[in-house]
CSV table of C-alpha atoms and ligand atoms in Angstrom, one decimal:
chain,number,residue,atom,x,y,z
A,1,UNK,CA,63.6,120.4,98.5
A,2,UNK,CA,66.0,122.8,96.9
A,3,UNK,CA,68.3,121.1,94.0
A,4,UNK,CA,70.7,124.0,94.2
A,5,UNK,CA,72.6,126.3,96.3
A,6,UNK,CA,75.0,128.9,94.8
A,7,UNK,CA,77.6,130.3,97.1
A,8,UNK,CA,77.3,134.6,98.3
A,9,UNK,CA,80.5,135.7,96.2
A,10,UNK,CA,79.4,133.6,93.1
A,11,UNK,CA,75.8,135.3,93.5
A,12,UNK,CA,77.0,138.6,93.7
A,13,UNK,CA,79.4,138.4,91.1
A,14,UNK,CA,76.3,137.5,89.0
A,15,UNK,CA,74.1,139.9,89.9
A,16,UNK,CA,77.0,142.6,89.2
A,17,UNK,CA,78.0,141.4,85.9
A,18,UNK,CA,81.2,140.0,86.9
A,19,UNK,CA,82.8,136.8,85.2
A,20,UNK,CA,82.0,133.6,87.0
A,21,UNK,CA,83.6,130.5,85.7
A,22,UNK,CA,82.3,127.1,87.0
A,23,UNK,CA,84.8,123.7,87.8
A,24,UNK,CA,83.9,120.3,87.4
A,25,UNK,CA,84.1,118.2,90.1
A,26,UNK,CA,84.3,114.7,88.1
A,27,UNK,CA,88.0,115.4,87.5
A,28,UNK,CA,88.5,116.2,91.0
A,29,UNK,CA,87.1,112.7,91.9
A,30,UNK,CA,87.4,110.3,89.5
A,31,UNK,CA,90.2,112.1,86.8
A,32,UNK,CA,93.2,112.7,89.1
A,33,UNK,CA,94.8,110.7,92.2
A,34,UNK,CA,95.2,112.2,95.6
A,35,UNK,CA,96.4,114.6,96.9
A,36,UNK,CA,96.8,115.9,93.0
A,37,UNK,CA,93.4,116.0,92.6
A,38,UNK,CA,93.0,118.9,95.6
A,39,UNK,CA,95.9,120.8,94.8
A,40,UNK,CA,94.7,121.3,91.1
A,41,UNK,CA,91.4,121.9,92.4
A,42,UNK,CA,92.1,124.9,94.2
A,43,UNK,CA,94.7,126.3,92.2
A,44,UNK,CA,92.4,126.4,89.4
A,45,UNK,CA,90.4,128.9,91.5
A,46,UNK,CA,93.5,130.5,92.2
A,47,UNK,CA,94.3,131.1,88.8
A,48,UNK,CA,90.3,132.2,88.1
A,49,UNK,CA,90.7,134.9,90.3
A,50,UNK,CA,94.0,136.0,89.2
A,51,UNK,CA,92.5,136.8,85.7
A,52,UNK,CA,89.6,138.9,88.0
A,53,UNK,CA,87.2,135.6,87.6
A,54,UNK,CA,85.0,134.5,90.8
A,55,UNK,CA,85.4,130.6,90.7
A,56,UNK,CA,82.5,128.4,91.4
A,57,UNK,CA,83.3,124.6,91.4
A,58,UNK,CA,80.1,122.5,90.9
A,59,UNK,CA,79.4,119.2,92.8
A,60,UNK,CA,76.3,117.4,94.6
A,61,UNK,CA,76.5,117.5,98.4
A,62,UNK,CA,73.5,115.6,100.2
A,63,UNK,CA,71.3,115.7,97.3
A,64,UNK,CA,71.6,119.8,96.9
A,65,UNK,CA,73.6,121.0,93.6
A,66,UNK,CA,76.3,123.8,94.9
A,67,UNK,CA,77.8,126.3,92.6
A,68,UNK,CA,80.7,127.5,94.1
A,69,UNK,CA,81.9,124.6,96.8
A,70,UNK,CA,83.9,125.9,100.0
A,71,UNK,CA,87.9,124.8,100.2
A,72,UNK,CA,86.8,122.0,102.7
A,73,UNK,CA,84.0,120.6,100.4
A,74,UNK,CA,86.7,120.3,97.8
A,75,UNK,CA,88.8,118.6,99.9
A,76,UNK,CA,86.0,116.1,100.8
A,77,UNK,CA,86.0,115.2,96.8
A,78,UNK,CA,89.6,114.7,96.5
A,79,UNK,CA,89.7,112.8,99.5
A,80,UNK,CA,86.8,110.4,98.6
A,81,UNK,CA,87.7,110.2,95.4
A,82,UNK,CA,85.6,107.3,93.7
A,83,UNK,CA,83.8,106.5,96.2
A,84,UNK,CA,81.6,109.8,95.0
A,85,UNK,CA,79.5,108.6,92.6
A,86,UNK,CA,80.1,109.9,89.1
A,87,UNK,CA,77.1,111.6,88.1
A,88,UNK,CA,76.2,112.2,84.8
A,89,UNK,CA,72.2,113.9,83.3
A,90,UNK,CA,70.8,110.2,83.4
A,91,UNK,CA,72.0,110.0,87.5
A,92,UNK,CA,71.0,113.1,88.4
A,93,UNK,CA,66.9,112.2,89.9
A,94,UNK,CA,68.3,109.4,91.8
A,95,UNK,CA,71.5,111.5,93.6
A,96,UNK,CA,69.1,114.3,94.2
A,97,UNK,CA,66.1,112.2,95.6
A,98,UNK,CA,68.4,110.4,97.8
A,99,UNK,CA,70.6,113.1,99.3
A,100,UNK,CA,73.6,111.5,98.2
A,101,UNK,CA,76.8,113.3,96.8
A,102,UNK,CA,77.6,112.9,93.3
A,103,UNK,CA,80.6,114.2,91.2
A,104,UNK,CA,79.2,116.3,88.2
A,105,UNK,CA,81.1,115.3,84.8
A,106,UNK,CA,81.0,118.0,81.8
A,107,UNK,CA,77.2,117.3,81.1
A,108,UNK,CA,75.6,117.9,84.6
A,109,UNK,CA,78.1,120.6,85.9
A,110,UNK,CA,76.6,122.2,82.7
A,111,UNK,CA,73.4,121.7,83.9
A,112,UNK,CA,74.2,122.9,87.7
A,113,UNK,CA,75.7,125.7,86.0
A,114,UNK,CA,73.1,126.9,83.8
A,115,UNK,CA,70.1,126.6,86.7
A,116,UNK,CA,72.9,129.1,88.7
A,117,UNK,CA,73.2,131.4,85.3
A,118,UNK,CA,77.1,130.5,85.4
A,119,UNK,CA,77.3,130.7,81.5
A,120,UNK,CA,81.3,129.8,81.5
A,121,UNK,CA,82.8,126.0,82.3
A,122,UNK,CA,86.4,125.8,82.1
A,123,UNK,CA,87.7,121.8,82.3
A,124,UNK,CA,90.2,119.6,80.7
A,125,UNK,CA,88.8,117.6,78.4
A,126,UNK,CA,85.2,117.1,76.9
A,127,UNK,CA,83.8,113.2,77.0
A,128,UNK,CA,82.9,112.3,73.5
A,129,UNK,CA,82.6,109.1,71.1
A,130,UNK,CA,84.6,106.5,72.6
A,131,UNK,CA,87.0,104.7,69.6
A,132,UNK,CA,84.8,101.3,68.7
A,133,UNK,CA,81.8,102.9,69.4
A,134,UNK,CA,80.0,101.5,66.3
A,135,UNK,CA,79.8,98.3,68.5
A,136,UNK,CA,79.8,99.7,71.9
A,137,UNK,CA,77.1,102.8,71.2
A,138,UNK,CA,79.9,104.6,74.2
A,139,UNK,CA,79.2,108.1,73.3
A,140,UNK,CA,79.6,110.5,76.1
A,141,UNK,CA,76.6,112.4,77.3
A,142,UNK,CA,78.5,115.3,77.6
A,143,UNK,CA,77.6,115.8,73.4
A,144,UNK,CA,74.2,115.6,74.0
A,145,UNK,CA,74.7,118.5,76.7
A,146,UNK,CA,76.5,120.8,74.6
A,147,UNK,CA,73.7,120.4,72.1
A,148,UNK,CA,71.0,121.5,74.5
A,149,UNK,CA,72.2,123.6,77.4
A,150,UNK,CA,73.6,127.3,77.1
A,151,UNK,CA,77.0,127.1,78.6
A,152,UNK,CA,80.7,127.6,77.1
A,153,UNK,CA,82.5,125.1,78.0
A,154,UNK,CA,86.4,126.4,77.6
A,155,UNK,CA,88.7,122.6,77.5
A,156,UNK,CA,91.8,121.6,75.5
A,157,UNK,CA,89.5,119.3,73.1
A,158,UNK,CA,88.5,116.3,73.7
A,159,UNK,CA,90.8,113.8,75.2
A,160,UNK,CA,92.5,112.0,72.6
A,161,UNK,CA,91.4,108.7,74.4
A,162,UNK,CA,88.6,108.9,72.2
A,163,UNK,CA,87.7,109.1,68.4
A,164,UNK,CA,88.4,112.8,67.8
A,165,UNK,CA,87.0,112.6,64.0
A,166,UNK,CA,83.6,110.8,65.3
A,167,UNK,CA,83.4,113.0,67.9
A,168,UNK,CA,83.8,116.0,66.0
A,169,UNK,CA,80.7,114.7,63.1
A,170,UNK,CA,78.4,114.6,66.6
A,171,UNK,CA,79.4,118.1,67.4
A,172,UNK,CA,78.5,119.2,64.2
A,173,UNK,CA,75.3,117.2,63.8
A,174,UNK,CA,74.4,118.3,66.9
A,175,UNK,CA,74.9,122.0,66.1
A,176,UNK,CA,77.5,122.7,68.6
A,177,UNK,CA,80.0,125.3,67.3
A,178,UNK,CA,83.9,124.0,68.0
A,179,UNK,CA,85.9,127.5,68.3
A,180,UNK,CA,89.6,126.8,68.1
A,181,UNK,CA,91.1,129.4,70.2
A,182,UNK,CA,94.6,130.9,68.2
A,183,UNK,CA,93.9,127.7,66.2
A,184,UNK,CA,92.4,126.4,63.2
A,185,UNK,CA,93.6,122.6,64.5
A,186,UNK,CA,91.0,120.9,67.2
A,187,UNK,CA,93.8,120.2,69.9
A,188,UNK,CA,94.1,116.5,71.3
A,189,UNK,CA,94.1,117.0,74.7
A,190,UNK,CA,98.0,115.7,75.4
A,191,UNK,CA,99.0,117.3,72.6
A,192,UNK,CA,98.5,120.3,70.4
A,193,UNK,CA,97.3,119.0,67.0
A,194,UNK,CA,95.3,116.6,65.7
A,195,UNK,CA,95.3,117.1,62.0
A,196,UNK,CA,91.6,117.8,62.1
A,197,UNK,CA,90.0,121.2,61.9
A,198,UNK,CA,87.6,123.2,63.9
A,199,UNK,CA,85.2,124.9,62.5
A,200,UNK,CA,86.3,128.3,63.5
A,201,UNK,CA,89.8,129.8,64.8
A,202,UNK,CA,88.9,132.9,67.1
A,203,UNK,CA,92.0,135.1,67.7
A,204,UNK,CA,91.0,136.7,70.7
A,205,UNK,CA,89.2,136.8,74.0
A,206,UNK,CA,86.6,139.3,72.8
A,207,UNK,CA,86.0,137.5,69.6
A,208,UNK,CA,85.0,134.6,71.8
A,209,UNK,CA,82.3,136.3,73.5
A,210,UNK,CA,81.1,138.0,70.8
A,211,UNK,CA,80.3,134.3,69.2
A,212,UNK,CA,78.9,133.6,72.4
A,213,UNK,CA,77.1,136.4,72.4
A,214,UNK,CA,75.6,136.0,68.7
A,215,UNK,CA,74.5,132.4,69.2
A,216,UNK,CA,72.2,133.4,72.4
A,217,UNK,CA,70.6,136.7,70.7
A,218,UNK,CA,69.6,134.2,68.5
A,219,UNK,CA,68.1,132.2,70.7
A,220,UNK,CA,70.3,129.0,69.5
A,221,UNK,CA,69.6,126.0,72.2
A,222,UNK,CA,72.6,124.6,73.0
A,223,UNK,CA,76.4,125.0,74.2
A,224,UNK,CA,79.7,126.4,72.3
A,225,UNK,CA,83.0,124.3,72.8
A,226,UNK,CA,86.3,126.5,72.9
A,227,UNK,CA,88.9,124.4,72.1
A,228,UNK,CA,92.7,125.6,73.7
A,229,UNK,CA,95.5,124.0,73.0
A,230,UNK,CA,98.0,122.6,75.7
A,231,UNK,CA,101.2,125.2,75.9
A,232,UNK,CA,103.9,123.5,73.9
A,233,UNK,CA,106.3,123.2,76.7
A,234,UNK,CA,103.7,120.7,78.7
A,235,UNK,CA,102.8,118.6,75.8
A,236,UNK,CA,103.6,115.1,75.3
A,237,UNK,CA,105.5,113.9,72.1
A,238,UNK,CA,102.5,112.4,70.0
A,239,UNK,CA,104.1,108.4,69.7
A,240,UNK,CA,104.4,108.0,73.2
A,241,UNK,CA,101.1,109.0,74.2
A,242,UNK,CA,99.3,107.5,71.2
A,243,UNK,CA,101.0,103.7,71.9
A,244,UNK,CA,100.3,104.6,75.5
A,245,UNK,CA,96.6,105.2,75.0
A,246,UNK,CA,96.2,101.9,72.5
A,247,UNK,CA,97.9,99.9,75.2
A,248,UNK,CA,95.5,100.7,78.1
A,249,UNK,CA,92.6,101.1,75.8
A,250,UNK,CA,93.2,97.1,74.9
A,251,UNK,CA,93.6,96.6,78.8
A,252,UNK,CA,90.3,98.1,79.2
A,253,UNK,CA,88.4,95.7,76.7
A,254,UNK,CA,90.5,92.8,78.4
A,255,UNK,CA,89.2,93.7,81.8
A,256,UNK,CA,85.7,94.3,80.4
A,257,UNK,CA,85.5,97.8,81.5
A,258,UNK,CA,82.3,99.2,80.4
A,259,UNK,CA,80.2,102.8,80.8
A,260,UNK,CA,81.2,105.4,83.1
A,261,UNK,CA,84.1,103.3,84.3
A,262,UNK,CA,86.1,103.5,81.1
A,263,UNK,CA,86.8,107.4,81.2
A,264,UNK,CA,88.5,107.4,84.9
A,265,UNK,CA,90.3,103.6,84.2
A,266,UNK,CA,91.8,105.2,81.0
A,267,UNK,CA,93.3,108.3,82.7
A,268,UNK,CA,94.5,106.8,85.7
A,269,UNK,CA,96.1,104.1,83.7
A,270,UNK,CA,97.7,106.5,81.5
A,271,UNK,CA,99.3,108.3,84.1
A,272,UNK,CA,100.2,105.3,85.1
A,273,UNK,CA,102.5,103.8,82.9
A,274,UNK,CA,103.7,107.1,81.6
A,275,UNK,CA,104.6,107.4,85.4
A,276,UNK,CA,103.3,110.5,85.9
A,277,UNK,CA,104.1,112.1,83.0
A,278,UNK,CA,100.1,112.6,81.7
A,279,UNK,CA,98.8,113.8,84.6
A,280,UNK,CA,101.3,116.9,84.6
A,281,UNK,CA,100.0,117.3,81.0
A,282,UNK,CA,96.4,117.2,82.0
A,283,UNK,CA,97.1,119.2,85.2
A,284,UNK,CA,99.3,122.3,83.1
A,285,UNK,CA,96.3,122.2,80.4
A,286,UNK,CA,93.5,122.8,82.9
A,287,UNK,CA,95.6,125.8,84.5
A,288,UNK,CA,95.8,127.0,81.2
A,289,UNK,CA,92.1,126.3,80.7
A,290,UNK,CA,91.0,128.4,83.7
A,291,UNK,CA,93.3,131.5,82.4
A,292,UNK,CA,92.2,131.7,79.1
A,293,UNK,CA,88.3,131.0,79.8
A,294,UNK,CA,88.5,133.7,82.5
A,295,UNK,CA,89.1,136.1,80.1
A,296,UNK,CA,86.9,135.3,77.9
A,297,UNK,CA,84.3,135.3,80.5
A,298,UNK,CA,85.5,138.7,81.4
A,299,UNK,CA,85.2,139.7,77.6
A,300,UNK,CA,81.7,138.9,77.9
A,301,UNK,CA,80.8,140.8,81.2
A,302,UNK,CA,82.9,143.8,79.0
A,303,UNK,CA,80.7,143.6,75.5
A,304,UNK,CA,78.3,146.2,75.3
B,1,PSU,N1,88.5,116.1,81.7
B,1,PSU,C1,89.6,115.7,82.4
B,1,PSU,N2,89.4,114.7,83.3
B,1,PSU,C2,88.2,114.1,83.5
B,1,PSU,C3,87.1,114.5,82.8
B,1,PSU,C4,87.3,115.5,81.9
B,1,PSU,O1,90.6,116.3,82.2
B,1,PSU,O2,88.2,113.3,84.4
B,1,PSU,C5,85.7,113.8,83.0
B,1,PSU,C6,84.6,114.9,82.8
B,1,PSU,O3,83.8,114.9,83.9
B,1,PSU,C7,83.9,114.3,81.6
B,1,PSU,C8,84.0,112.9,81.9
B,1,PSU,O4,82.5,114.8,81.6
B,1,PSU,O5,85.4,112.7,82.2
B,1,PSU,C9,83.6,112.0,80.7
B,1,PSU,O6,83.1,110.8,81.1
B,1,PSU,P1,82.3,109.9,80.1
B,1,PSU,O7,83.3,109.6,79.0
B,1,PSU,O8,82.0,108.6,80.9
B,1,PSU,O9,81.1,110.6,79.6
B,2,MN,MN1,80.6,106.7,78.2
């Protein structure tokens, strides 16, 4: 049995030095609603390829990781939505043994990635430590991920669902480097600030690599997390989103949502109530995700 398949064009690309920049299929699946979901999905690539970038979006199809998914198998994870399991590092043996499909979240499209040699992940947000997670231990995988595997993940922080300040301590006791690109703020997600710092502001693409670079001539286990801020025109005014948040986050505990079912629950019911509203946001920030880590990725196919 084969765990994974990368795509011709995606191979190719590698073999030639050319930037290839892997998708999540999670947020296909279980982060955006139908037919949004798709359309996102494949202008992402779009975008990829504008900036010279060969796309590869990662998901499980029966049992086999694929690097680089065809339009159709896209579709299929728009389409099904849900009903794709959500796979995260602990799911992965029992997806793969059973030829089932699975949706990769941050942490396993890292993985998929990294067995391809895909070194660059664009997404929206990172999972991280969920706010009360002194009593509920929720702290996304997607940490431990960045601390072992070799792949930059390029996302506009992590969502502000979460405890940004916890989440930042894990990053840092975990050794991930948090780059704020044309920043010195980690970005929110919705919005652009967050009044906490990264630990580096990188000004531009090449400076990126070079980090990138640096940390695996050293031989450093691990990921780097480039932080971009969502473009000031498709941000969302800081109250709104912050009383919309604590509203569905107490809906959550009501309901007695628990595990991988409180990151998808929160989003949707975001969008929700803001009618819309925060899934544009999310949607404009992962465009703006796929542009800016494409160049970075060609930066690094460019450093001598
Ligand atoms: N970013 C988005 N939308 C999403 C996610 C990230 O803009 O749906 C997904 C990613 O797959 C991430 C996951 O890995 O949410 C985090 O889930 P959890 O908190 O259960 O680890
Ligand atoms: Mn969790």
């Amino acid at each position: 049995m084969k765990s994974i398949r990368i795509n011709p064009e995606a191979e190719q690309a590698l073999r030639e030095n050319r930037p290839v920049v892997a998708l999540e299929s999670t947020i296909i699946s279980h982060g955006m609603p139908y037919p949004q979901n798709v359309e996102t999905a494949l202008h992402v690539e779009e975008i990829v390829r504008e900036h010279g970038g060969v796309p590869a979006t990662i998901g499980i199809i029966d049992g086999v990781g694929v690097v680089g998914m065809n339009k159709e198998e896209i579709e299929e994870f728009g389409k099904r939505g849900m009903s794709i399991p959500k796979v995260s590092r602990r799911d992965l043996p029992v997806i793969m043994a059973t030829g089932s499909w699975g949706a990769t979240t941050v942490a396993t499209t890292m993985i998929i990635a990294d067995m391809g040699g895909v070194g660059f992940f664009v997404t929206g947000g990172i999972g991280g430590v969920h706010r009360g997670a002194e009593t509920t231990f929720d702290v996304s995988a997607d940490l431990e991920e960045l601390a072992r595997t070799d792949v930059t993940v390029i996302c506009a922080g992590a969502k502000a669902i979460l405890d940004l300040p916890k989440t930042l301590e894990v990053l840092e006791t975990k050794g991930v480097p948090v780059l704020g690109f044309q920043t010195h703020e980690l970005p929110a997600f919705y919005t652009r600030k967050s009044g906490l710092k990264v630990d580096y502001e990188v000004r531009d693409y090449e400076e990126a690599a070079k980090i990138v670079k640096a940390k695996r001539e050293m031989g450093l286990s691990g990921g780097i997390l480039i932080a971009n801020p969502i473009p000031e025109e498709y941000s969302m005014p800081e109250e709104e989103i912050n009383a919309v948040i604590e509203k569905a986050t107490a809906e959550m505990e009501e309901k007695g949502i628990r595990g991988k079912e409180c990151t998808p629950f929160l989003l949707a019911r975001i969008a929700e109530i803001t009618e819309g509203k925060s899934l544009a946001s999310n949607i404009r920030l992962v465009y703006n995700n796929a542009a800016v880590g494409t160049e970075i990725a060609k930066a690094y196919c460019g450093l001598k």
